[in-house]
Coordinates of C-alpha atoms in Angstrom, one line a residue:
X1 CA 50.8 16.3 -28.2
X2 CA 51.3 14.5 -25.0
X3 CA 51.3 10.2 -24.6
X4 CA 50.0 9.5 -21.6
X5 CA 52.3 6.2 -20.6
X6 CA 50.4 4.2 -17.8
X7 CA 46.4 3.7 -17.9
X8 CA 44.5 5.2 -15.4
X9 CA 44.6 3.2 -12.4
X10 CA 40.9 2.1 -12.0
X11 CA 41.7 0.5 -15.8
X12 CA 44.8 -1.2 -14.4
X13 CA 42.7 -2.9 -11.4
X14 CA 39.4 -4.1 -14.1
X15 CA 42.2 -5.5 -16.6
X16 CA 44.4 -7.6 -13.5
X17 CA 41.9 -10.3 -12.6
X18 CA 42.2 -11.6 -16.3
X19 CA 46.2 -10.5 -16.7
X20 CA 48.4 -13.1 -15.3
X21 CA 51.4 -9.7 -15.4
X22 CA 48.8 -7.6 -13.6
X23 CA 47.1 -10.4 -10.9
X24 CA 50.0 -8.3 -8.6
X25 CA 50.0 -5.1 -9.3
X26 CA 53.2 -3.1 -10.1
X27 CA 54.9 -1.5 -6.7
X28 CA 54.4 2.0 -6.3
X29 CA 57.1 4.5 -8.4
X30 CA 58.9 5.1 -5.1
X31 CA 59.1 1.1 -4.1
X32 CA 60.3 0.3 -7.2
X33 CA 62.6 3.0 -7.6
X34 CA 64.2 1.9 -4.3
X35 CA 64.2 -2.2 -4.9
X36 CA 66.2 -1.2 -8.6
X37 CA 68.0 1.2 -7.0
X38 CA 69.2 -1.9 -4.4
X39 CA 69.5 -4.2 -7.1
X40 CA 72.6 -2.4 -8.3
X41 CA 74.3 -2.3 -5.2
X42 CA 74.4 -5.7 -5.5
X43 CA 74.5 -7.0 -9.0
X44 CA 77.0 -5.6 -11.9
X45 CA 76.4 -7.1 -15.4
X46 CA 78.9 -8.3 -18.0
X47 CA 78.9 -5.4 -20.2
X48 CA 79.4 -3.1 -17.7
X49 CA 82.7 -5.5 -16.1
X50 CA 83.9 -5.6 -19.2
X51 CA 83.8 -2.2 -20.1
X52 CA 85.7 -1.1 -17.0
X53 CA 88.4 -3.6 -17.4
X54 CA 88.4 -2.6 -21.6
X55 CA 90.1 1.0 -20.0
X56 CA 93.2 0.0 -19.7
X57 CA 93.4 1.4 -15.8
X58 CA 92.5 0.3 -12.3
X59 CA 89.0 -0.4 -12.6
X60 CA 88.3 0.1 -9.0
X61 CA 87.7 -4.1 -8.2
X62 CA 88.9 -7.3 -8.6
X63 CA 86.7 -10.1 -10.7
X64 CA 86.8 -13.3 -8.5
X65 CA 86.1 -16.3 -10.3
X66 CA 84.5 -18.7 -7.3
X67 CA 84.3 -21.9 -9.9
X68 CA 86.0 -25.4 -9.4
X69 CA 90.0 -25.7 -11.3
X70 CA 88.2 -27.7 -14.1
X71 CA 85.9 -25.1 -15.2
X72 CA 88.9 -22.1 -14.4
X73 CA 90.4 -24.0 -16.8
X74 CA 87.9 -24.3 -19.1
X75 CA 88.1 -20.7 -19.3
X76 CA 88.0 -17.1 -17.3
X77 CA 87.8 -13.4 -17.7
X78 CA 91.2 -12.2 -18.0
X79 CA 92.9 -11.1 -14.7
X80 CA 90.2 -12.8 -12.7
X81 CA 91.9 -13.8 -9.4
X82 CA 90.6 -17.8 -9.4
X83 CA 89.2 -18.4 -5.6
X84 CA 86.8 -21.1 -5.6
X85 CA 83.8 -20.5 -2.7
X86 CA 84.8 -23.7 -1.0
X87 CA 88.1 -22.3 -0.6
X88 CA 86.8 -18.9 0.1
X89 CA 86.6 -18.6 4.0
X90 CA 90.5 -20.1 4.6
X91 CA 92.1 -17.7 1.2
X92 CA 90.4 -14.8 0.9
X93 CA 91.6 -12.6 3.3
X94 CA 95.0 -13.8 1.9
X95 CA 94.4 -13.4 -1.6
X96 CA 92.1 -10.3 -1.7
X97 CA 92.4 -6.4 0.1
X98 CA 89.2 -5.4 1.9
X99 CA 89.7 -2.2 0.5
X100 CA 89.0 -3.0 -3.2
X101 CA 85.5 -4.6 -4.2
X102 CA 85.1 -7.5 -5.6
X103 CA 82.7 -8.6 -8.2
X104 CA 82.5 -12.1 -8.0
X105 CA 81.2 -14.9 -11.1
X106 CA 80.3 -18.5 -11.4
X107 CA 78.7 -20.0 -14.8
X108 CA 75.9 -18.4 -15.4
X109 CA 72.4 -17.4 -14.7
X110 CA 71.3 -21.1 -13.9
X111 CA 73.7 -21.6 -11.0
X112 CA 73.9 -19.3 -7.8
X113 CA 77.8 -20.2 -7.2
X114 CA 78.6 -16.4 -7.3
X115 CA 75.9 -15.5 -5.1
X116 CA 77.2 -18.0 -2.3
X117 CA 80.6 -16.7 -2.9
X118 CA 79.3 -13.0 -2.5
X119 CA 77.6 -14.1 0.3
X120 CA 80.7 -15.8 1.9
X121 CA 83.0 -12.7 1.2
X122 CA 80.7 -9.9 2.3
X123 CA 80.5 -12.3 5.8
X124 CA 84.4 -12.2 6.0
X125 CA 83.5 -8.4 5.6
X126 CA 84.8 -7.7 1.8
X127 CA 82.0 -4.9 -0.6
X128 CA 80.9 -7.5 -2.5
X129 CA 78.9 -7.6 -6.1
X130 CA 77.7 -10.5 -8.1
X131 CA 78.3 -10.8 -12.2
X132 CA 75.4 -11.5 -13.6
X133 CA 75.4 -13.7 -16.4
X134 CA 78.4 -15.0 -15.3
X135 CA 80.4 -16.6 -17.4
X136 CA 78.6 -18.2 -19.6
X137 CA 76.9 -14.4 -20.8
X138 CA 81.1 -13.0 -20.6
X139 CA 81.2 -15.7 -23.4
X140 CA 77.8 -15.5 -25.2
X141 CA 78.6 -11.7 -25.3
X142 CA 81.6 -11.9 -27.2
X143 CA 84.5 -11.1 -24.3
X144 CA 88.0 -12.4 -24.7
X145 CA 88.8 -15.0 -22.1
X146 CA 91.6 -17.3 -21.3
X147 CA 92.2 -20.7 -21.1
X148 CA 95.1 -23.4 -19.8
X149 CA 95.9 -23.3 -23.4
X150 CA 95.7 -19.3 -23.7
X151 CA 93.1 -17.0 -24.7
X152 CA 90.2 -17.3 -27.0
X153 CA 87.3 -15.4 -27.9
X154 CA 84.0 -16.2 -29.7
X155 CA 81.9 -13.8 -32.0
X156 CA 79.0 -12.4 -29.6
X157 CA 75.5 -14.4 -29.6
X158 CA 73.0 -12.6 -31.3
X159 CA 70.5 -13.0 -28.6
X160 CA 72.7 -11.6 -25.4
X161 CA 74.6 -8.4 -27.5
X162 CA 73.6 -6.6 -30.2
X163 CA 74.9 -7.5 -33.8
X164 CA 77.3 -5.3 -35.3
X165 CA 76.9 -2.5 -31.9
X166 CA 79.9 -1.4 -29.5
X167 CA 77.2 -1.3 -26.7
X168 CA 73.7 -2.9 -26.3
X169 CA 72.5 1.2 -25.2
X170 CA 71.0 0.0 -21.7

């Protein structure tokens, strides 16, 4: 037996007037395919950073952290190269090879520094990528970071990574 997954479409267009999801209705398979497919050109999440730098190896791109010294010191992922975007139009080119991407990360999902530093980068013409989360989710999801003092590491937040679960399977 077969489940049919999406409602015919004529059901979809009676049910949107009163369904504040469906007042717009979904893009077509192809549109979306294509805007998700863009979407990871230009975002990388935690999980995924963290799992590349967890091998041990090159991973293929250097984590930029584009915060102030304060919150650097507060804490960073380890082996970020600390850049913040003020600074990043006089350093960059200095600090970072135009041949290696860099995935770049501010606090968290509430602030868009890592999207003006991507932004300032890819204009100084470095393949750019933004961390999404930041890191405040590097935290929340249980990654090691350091600190002035050294590193430290919290137990993963129940509600950004799973309990108990090497990988949240997405």
């Amino acid at each position: 037996m077969t489940t049919q997954l999406t409602a015919p479409a004529d059901r979809v267009l009676r049910a949107a007037p009163d369904n504040p999801v469906l007042r717009v209705a979904p893009a077509a398979p192809a549109d979306a395919a294509a805007h998700f497919r863009a979407s990871l050109v230009f975002h990388a999440d935690v999980s995924d950073v963290a799992a590349a730098l967890a091998t041990g190896g090159d991973p293929g791109f250097v984590v930029l952290d584009s915060r102030s010294t304060e919150s650097w010191d507060q804490g960073h992922v380890p082996g970020a190269v600390h850049l913040p975007t003020a600074l990043i139009a006089e350093q960059a080119e200095r600090l970072l090879d135009k041949s290696v991407p860099v995935v770049a990360y501010c606090w968290g999902p509430g602030c868009n520094g890592a999207t003006r530093a991507a932004l300032a980068l890819a204009e100084l013409g470095f393949r750019v990528k933004e961390m999404l989360g930041g890191f405040e989710y590097w935290v929340r999801e249980g990654f090691a970071f350091e600190t002035w003092e050294g590193s430290g590491h919290r137990a993963a937040d129940p509600l950004t990574a799973p309990a108990g679960a090497v990988e949240c399977g997405c």
